[in-house]
Each structure stands twice: as C-alpha cells, then as structure tokens.
Tab-separated table of C-alpha atoms and ligand atoms in Angstrom:
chain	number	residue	atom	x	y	z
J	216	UNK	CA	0.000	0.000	0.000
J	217	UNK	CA	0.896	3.429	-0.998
J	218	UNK	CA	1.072	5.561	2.591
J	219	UNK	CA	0.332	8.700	0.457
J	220	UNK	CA	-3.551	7.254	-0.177
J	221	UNK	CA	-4.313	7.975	3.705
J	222	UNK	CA	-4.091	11.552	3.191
J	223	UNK	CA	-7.525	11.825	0.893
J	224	UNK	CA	-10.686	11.049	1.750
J	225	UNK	CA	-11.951	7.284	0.542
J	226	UNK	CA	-14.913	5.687	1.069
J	227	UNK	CA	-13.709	2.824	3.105
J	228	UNK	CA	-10.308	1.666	4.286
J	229	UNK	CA	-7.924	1.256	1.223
J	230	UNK	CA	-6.914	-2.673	1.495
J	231	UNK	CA	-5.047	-3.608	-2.104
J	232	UNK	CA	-2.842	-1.297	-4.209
J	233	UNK	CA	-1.824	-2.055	-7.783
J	234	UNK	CA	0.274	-0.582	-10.419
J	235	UNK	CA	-1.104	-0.014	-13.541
J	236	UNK	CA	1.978	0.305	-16.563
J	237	UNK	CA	0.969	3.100	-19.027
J	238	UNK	CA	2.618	5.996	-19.520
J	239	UNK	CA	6.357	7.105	-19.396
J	240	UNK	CA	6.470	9.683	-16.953
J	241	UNK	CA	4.277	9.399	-13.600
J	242	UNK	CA	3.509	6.120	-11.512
J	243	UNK	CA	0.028	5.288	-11.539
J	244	UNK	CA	-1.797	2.670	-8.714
J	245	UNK	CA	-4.968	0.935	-8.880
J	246	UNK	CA	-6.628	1.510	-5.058
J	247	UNK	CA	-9.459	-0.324	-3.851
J	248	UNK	CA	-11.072	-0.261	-0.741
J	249	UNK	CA	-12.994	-2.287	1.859
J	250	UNK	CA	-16.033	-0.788	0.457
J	251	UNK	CA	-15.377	-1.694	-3.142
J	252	UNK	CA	-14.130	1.865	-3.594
J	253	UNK	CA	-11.584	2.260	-6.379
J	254	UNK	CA	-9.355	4.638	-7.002
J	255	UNK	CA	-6.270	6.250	-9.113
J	256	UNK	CA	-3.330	7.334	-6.928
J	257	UNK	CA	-0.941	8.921	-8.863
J	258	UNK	CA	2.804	9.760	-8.067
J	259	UNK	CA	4.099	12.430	-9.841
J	260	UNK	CA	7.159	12.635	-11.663
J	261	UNK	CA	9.249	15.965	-10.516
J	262	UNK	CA	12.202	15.711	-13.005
J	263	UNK	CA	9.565	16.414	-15.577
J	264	UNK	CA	6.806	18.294	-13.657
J	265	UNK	CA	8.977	20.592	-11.174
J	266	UNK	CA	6.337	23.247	-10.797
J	267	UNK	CA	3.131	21.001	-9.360
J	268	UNK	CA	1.140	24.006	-8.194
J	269	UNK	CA	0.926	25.108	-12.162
J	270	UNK	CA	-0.896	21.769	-13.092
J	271	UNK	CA	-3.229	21.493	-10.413
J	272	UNK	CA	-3.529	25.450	-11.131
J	273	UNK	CA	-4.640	24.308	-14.374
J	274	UNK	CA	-6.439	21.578	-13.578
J	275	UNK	CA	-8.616	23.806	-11.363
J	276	UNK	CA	-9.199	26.187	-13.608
J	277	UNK	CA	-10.559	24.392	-16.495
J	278	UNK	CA	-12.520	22.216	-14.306
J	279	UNK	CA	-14.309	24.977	-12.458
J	280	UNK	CA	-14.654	26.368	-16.626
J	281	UNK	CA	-16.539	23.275	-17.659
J	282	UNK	CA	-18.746	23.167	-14.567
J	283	UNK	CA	-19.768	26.516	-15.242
J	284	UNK	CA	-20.766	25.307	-19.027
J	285	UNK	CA	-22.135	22.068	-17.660
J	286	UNK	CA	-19.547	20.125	-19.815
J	287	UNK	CA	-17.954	18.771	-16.453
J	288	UNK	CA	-18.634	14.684	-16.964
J	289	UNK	CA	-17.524	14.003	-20.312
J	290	UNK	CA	-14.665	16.511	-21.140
J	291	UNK	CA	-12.111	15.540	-18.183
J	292	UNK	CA	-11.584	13.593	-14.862
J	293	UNK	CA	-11.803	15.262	-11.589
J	294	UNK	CA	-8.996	15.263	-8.523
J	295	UNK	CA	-9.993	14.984	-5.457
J	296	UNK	CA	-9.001	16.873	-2.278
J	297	UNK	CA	-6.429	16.235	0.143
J	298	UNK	CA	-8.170	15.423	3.893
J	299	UNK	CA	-6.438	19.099	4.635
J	300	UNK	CA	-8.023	20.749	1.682
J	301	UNK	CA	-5.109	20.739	-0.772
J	302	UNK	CA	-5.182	19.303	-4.277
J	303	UNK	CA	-2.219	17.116	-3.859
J	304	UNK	CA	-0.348	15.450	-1.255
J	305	UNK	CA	3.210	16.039	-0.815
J	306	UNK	CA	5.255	13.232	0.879
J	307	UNK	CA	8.152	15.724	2.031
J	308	UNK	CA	10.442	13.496	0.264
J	309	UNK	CA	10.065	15.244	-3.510
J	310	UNK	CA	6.916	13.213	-3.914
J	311	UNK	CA	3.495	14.818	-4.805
J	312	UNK	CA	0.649	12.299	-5.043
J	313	UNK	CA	-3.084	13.072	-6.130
J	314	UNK	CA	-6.382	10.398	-6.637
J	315	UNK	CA	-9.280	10.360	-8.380
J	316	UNK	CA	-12.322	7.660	-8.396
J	317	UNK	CA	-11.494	4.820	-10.717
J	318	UNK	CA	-14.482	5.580	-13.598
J	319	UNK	CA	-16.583	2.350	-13.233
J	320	UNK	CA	-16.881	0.214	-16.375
J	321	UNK	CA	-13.955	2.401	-17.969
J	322	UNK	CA	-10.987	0.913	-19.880
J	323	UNK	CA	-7.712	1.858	-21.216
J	324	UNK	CA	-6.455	1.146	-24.504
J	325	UNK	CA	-2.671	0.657	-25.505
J	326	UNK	CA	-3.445	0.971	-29.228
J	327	UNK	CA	-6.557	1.171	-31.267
J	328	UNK	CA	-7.803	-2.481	-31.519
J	329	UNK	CA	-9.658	-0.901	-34.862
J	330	UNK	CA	-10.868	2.083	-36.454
J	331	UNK	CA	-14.299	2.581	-33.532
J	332	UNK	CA	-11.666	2.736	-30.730
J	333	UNK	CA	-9.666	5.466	-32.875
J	334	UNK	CA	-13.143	7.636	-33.934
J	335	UNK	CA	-13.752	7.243	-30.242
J	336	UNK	CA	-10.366	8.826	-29.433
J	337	UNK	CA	-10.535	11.516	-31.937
J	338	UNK	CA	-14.042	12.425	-30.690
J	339	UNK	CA	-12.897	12.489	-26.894
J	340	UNK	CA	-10.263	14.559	-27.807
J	341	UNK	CA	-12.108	16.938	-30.105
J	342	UNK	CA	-14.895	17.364	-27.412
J	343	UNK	CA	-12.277	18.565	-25.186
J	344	UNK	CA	-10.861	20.662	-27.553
J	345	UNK	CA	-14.549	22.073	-28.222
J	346	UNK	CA	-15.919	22.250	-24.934
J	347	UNK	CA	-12.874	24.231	-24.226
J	348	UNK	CA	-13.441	26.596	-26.756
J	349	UNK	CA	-13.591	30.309	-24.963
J	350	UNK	CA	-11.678	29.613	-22.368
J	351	UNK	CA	-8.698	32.411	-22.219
J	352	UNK	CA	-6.049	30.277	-23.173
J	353	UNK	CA	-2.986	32.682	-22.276
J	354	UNK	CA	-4.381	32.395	-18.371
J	355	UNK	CA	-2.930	28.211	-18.244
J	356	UNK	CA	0.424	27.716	-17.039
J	357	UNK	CA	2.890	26.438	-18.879
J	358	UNK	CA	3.519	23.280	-17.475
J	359	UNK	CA	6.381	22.266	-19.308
J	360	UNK	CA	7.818	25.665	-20.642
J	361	UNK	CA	8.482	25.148	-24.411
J	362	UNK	CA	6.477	21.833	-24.753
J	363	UNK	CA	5.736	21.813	-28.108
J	364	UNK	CA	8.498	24.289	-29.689
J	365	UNK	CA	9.844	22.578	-31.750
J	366	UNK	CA	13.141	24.508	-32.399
J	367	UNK	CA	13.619	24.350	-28.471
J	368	UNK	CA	13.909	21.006	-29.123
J	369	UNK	CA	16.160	20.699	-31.806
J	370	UNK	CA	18.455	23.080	-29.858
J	371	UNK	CA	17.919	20.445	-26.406
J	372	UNK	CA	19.255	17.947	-29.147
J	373	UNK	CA	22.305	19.865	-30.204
J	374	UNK	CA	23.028	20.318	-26.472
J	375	UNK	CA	22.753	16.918	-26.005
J	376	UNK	CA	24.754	15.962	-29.462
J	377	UNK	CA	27.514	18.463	-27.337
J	378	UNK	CA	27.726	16.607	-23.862
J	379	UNK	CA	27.159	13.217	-25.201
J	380	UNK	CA	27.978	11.944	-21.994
J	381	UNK	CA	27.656	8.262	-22.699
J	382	UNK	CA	29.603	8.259	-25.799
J	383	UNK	CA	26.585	7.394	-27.669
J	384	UNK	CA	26.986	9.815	-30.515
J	385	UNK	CA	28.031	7.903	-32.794
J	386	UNK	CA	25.889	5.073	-33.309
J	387	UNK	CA	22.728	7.424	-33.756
J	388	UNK	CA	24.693	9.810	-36.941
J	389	UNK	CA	22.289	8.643	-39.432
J	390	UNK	CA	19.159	9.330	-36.701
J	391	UNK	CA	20.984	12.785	-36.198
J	392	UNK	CA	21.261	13.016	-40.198
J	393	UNK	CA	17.816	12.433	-40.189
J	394	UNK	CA	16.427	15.207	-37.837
J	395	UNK	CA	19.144	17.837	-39.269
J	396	UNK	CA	18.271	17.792	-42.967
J	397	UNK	CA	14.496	18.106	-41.589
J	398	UNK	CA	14.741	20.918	-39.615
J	399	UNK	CA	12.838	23.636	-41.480
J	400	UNK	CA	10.089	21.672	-42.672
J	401	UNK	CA	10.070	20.385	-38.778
J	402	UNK	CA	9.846	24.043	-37.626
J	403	UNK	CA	7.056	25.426	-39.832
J	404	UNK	CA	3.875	24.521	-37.190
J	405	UNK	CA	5.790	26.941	-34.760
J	406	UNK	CA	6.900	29.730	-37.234
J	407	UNK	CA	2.559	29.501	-37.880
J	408	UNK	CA	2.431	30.064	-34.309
J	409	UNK	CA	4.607	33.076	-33.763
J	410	UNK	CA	3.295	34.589	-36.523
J	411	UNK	CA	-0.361	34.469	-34.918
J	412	UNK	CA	-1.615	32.569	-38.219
J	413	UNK	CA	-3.294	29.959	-36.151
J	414	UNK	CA	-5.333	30.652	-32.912
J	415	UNK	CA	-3.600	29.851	-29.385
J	416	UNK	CA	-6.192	27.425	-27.543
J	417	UNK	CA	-6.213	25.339	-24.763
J	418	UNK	CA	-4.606	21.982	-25.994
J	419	UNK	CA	-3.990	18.900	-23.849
J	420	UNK	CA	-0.677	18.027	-25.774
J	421	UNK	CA	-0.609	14.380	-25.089
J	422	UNK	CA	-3.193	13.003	-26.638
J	423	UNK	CA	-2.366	9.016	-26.827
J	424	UNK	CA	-5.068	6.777	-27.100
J	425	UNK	CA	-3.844	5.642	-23.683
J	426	UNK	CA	-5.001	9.036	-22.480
J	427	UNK	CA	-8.724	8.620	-23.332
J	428	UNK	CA	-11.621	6.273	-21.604
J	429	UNK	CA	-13.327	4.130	-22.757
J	430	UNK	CA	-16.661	2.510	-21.843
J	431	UNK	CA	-15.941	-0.976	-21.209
J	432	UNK	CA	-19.139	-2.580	-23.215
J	433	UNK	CA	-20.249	0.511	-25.456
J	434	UNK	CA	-16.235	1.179	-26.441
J	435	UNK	CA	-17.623	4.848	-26.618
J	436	UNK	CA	-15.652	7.662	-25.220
J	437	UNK	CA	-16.252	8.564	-21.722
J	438	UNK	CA	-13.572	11.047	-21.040
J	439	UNK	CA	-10.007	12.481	-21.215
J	440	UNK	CA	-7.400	12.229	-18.671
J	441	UNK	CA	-3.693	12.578	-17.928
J	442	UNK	CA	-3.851	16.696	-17.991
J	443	UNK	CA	-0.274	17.715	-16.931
J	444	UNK	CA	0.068	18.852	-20.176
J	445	UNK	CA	-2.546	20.557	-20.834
J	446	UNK	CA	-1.860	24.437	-21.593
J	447	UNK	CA	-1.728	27.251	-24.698
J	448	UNK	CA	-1.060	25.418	-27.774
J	449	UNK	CA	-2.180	25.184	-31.400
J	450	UNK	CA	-5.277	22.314	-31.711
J	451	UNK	CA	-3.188	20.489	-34.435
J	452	UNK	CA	-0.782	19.657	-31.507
J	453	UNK	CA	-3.623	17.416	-30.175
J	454	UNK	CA	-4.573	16.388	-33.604
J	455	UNK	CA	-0.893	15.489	-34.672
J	456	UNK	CA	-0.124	13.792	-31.765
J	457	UNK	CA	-2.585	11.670	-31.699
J	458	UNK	CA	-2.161	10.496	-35.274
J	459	UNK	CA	1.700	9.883	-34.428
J	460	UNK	CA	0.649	6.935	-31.927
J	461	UNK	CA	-2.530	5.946	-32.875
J	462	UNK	CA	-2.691	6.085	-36.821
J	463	UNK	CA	0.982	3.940	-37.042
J	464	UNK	CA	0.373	0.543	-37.495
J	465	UNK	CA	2.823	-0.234	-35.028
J	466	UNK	CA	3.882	0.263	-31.881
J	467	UNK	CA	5.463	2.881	-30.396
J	468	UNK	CA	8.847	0.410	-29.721
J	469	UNK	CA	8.551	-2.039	-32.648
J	470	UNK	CA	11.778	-2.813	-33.658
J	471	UNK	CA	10.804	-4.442	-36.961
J	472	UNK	CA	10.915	-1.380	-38.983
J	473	UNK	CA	9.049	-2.755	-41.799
J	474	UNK	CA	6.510	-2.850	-39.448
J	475	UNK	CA	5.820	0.553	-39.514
J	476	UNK	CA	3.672	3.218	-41.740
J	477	UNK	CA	0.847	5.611	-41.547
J	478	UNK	CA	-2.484	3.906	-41.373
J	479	UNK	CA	-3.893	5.993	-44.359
J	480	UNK	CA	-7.463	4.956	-42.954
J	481	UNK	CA	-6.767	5.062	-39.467
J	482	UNK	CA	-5.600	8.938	-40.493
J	483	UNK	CA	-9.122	9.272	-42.409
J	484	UNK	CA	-10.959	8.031	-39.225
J	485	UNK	CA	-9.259	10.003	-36.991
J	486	UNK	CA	-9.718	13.043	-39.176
J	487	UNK	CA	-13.366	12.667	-39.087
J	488	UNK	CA	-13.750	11.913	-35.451
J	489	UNK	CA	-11.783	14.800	-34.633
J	490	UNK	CA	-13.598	17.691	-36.724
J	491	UNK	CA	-17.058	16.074	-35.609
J	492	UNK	CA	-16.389	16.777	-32.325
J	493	UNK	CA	-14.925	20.590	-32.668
J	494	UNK	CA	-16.596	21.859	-35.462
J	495	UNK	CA	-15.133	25.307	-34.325
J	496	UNK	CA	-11.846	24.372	-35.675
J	497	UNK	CA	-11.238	27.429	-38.590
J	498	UNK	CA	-9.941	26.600	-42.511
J	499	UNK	CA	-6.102	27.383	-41.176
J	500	UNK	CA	-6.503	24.868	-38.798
J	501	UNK	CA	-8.118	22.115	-41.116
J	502	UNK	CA	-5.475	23.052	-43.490
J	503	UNK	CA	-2.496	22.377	-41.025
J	504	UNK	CA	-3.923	19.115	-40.088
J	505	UNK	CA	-1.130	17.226	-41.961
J	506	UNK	CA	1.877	19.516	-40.509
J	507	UNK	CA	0.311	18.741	-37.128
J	508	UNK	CA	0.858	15.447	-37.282
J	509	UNK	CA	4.272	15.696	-39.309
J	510	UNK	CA	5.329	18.555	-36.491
J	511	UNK	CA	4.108	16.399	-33.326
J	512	UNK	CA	6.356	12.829	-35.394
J	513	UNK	CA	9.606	14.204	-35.534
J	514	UNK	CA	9.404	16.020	-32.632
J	515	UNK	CA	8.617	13.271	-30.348
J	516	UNK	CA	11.536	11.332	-32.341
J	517	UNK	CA	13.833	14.393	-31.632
J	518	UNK	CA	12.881	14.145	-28.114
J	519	UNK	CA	13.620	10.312	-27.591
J	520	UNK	CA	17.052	10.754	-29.201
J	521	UNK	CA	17.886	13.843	-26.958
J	522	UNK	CA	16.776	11.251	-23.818
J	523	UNK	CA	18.704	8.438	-25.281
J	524	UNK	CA	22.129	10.507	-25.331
J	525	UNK	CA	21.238	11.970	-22.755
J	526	UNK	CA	21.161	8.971	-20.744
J	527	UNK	CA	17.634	7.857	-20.512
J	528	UNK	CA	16.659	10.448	-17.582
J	529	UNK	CA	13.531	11.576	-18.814
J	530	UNK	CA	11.324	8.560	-20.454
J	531	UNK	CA	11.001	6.147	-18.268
J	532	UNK	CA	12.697	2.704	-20.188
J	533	UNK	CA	11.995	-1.108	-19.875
J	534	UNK	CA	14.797	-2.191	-22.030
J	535	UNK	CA	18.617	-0.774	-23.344
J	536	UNK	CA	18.018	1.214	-26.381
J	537	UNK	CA	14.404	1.571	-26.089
J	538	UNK	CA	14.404	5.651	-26.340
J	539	UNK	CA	16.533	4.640	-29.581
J	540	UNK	CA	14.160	2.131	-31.003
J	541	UNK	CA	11.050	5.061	-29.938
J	542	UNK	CA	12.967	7.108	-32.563
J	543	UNK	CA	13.441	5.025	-35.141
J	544	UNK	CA	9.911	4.332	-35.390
J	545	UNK	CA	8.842	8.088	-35.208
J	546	UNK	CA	11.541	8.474	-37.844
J	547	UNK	CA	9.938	5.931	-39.902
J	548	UNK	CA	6.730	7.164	-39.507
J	549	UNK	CA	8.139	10.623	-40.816
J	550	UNK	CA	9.286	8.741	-44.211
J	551	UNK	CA	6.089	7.123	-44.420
J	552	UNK	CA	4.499	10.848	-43.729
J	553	UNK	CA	6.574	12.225	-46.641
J	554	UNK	CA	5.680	9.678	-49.189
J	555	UNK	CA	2.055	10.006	-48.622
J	556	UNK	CA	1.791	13.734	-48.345
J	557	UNK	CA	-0.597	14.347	-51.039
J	558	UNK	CA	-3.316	12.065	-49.722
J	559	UNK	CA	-2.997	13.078	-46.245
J	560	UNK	CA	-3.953	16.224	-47.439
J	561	UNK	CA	-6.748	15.335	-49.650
J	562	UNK	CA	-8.335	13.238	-46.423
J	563	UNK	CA	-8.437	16.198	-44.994
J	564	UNK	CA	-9.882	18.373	-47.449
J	565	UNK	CA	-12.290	15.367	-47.869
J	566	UNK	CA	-13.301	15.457	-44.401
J	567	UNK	CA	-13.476	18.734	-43.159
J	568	UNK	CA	-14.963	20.132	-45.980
J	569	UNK	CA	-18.443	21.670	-45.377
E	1276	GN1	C1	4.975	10.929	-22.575
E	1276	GN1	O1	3.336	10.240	-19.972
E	1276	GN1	P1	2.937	9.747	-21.306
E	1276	GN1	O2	3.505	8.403	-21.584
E	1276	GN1	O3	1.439	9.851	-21.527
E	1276	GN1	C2	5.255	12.390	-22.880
E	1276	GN1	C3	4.640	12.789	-24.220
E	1276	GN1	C4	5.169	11.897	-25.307
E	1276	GN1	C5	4.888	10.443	-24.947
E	1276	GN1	C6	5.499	9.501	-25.948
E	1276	GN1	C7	4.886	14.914	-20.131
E	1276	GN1	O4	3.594	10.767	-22.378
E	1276	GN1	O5	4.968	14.124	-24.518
E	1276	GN1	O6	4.578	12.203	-26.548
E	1276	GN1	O7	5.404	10.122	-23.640
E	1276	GN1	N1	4.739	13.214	-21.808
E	1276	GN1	C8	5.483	14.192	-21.256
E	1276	GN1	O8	4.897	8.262	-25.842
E	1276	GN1	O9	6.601	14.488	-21.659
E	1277	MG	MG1	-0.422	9.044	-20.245
C-alpha cells in the first residue's frame, strides 16, 4: 500500500494497491477499498513536472470552466481533495501524489484495436478541444515551458549531441542526419504560431489513445485524462499527436521497422472523429492538419534521441536502447508521412470540408 492514499478522503479503508503500466512519466496505482471503492493514486514525476502548483492550477481552472458550461462529466476527470483541503499530497520526500475515483466500467487502450476505438479517441479529444473553446487560453500555465516548440527542441538535441555523456553519438549519426536535414520543414507549425496565423487554444498536448476512456461494453468515449500537459497550444498539436501513436500501425517500440507506416485509414478516421467533435476548428486549422501530425512525429523522435544521449533520464525505459528504437519508429513514420503527403492532405480536405 501506498502511505500517500491515507491523506484523501476514501470511502472505506484502502486494502489492495496495484500498479497499472501506461505511460512514461508518472507512476500510476490501482486503489481499492474495503467498500469496493476504487481509485487512481498517482505519483508524480518531478524531473519532468517541477512546478506542481501550475498543473493542479490548471487543472482547477478548467474544471471549475466546464462546470460553469455544464460540460464537467464528459470533457475531463476530476482530482480529489487532500483530507487538509489541498489538491495534492506532498510526501516531504520530492513526492506529490493526487487520486481520483477509478471511472466504473472504464478501460484503457494501448493501441486502437480498430478504427471505432480510434473515432472514439478523436471524438474524446475533439470534445475537449470544443468544450474548451472560450476559455482564455494565455491564463494556463505552462507546465512544461516550451512543450511543443519545436526549435527548443532541436536546440535540447544539439546540447545533447555536445555533452554526449555516454559516448553514444556515434551510433545514432544517421538518426541525427535524419532530424538535421528536416529541420525547417520540422519548424514550420511553430513559425505559424509566432506569426499568430493559427489561434492559441487550450490543448492537452498528449493526446495518446492511452489518455482517453473508454466505456468498457459501449467502447464509446467517456472522457479524457492525464492533464499535466494541458496548456496554450495550437489544436493540431492534439490532432498530430494523436495520429503519431494511434494512426501507425505499429507500436510505439517495434523494432521491426518494416513494421511501420501511416495507417492511411486510421488517419481518415481520426480526421473525421476529430472535426465532428470541434466543429469550431477554422480553414487554417483544417489546413495544417497534416503539418500537425508531421510537427508532433519528428518532434517526439527528436525528443527520444535527446533522452537516449542523454542517458535515458527523462522517459522512463523497460529495455537498453528503447528511447533509440522510440525514434526510429517516429523516424519511420516521418518517411512514411513524406511519401504520402498528397493524400494526407486530400483526407483532410475530404473530411473537413463543409
Ligand atoms: C509521454 O506520460 P505519457 O507516456 O502519456 C510524454 C509525451 C510523449 C509520450 C510519448 C509529459 O507521455 O509528450 O509524446 O510520452 N509526456 C510528457 O509516448 O513528456
Ligand atoms: Mg499518459
């Protein structure tokens, strides 16, 4: 048992404790309770989160937003107190903990297990997106300052390229090749963004079909979760990212290259899902769809080689090499991205068009 659970209120005496193994960054527990009670405890992962009080800032915010519109249930979980009235618990030892009630009847998907899981993803994360729509955006903290620039992250990998502290350098040139010759087309979402062409909104930035709900019998959406992320950003962020994992027919880690390619349908589906639910999204947004998802690819693959020179201190690994292998695939994907430009683009003139 996790001590940290006896400092919120539960219905019933916690009795069994669980991990559950999604995600790279926090620890998350399965509680349950002498009553049957169920709930998430989550630890929270300061290397990558140092300023707590932003997210639950956040977190409050946008919750208290929602309520307001009466778009609380569907659109996001909510945390629940500390016994003393604080929205997380911190263990004086660099921990910070939070719960939530388990959703009953919910599941969690890895991957899509087909196209009605992804149109359920898209749709969760649209609605978000949506019912979010209004809300000052500049008022979120930045959570993670620079989450989504993209040529912050380039520079974090020339930094890293610099240091090389594990002598790694050389067995990722053609990786580093890869990312270099790519770096203006890489950069264009955020050159968009400075240049106010596309509207700031609240994003959630990490939009994995891991970070989505589902009903356990009706597979339909039930909600969004996993909001550390969640602050100013461009809604192709959400779009893009979501693509990157869910639209690749493989996973994340495959290390059978040939394995992995854009899911041309899976992109269609997705595409559809996602402009059903946020209809608000304008023609500049539509139309940078495709960069979104290009943008949020290499990134990520930047991002994983930067943590694999680095030394692995930021993704949390299961295996040597697996930031490496993350990359490769992203890098794959990116290929796969370039070769089928055209008809990304027509999907999404095809759906969005009204
Ligand atoms: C991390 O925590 P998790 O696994 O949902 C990361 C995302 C990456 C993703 C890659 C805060 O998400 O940005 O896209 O891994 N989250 C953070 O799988 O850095
Ligand atoms: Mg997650």
């Amino acid at each position: 048992m996790k001590e940290a659970i006896f400092h919120f209120p539960t219905e019933g005496t916690p009795v069994s404790c669980r991990q559950i193994k999604t995600g790279h960054i926090n620890e998350t527990y399965l509680i349950e309770t002498d009553a049957g009670a169920k709930y998430i405890l989550q630890w929270i992962n300061r290397y990558v989160f140092p300023n707590v009080d932003a997210i639950m800032g956040n977190m409050t915010a946008i919750s208290a937003f929602l309520q307001e519109k009466g778009q609380d249930g569907m659109a996001m979980i909510r945390y629940i107190d500390t016994l003393d009235g604080h929205n997380y618990y911190d263990d004086g030892q660099g921990g910070c903990w939070r719960i939530y009630r388990f959703v009953d009847n919910s599941i969690c998907l890895q991957r899509p297990e087909g196209p009605e899981d992804f149109c359920e993803c898209a749709k969760a994360f649209g609605h978000f997106q949506y019912a979010l729509n209004g809300f000052p955006a500049e008022k979120l903290e930045e959570t993670i300052v620079g989450f989504h620039d993209t040529p912050a992250r380039y520079r974090q990998l020339e930094a890293a390229m610099a240091a090389d502290p594990l002598d790694r350098l050389p067995e990722v040139e053609k990786e580093l090749a890869f990312a270099l010759e790519r770096r203006e087309r890489a950069c264009a979402l955020h050159g968009l963004r400075l240049r106010g062409e596309l509207p700031l909104r609240v994003t959630h930035n990490d939009t994995k079909i891991n970070n989505v709900l589902l009903d356990k019998d009706s597979r339909k959406a039930i909600c969004v979760i996993d909001l550390d992320t969640v602050m100013p950003g461009l809604s192709v962020f959400d779009f893009g990212d979501a693509i990157r994992y869910g639209a690749s027919t493989g996973d994340e880690d495959e290390t059978d290259l040939t394995k992995i390619e854009l899911d041309l349908e899976m992109f269609r589906v997705f595409t559809r899902g996602f402009y059903e639910a946020c209809p608000s999204l304008t023609k500049e947004e539509t139309a940078a769809m495709p960069l979104g998802a290009y943008t949020m690819t290499i990134e990520c693959g930047i991002r994983f080689l930067t943590d694999y020179l680095n030394g692995d201190k930021y993704f949390s690994i299961e295996r040597e090499k697996h930031n490496l292998d993350r990359c490769r695939t992203q890098f794959k994907l990116i290929e796969s991205m370039e070769e089928h430009w055209g008809e990304m683009e027509r999907i999404v003139a095809e759906e969005t068009a009204r």
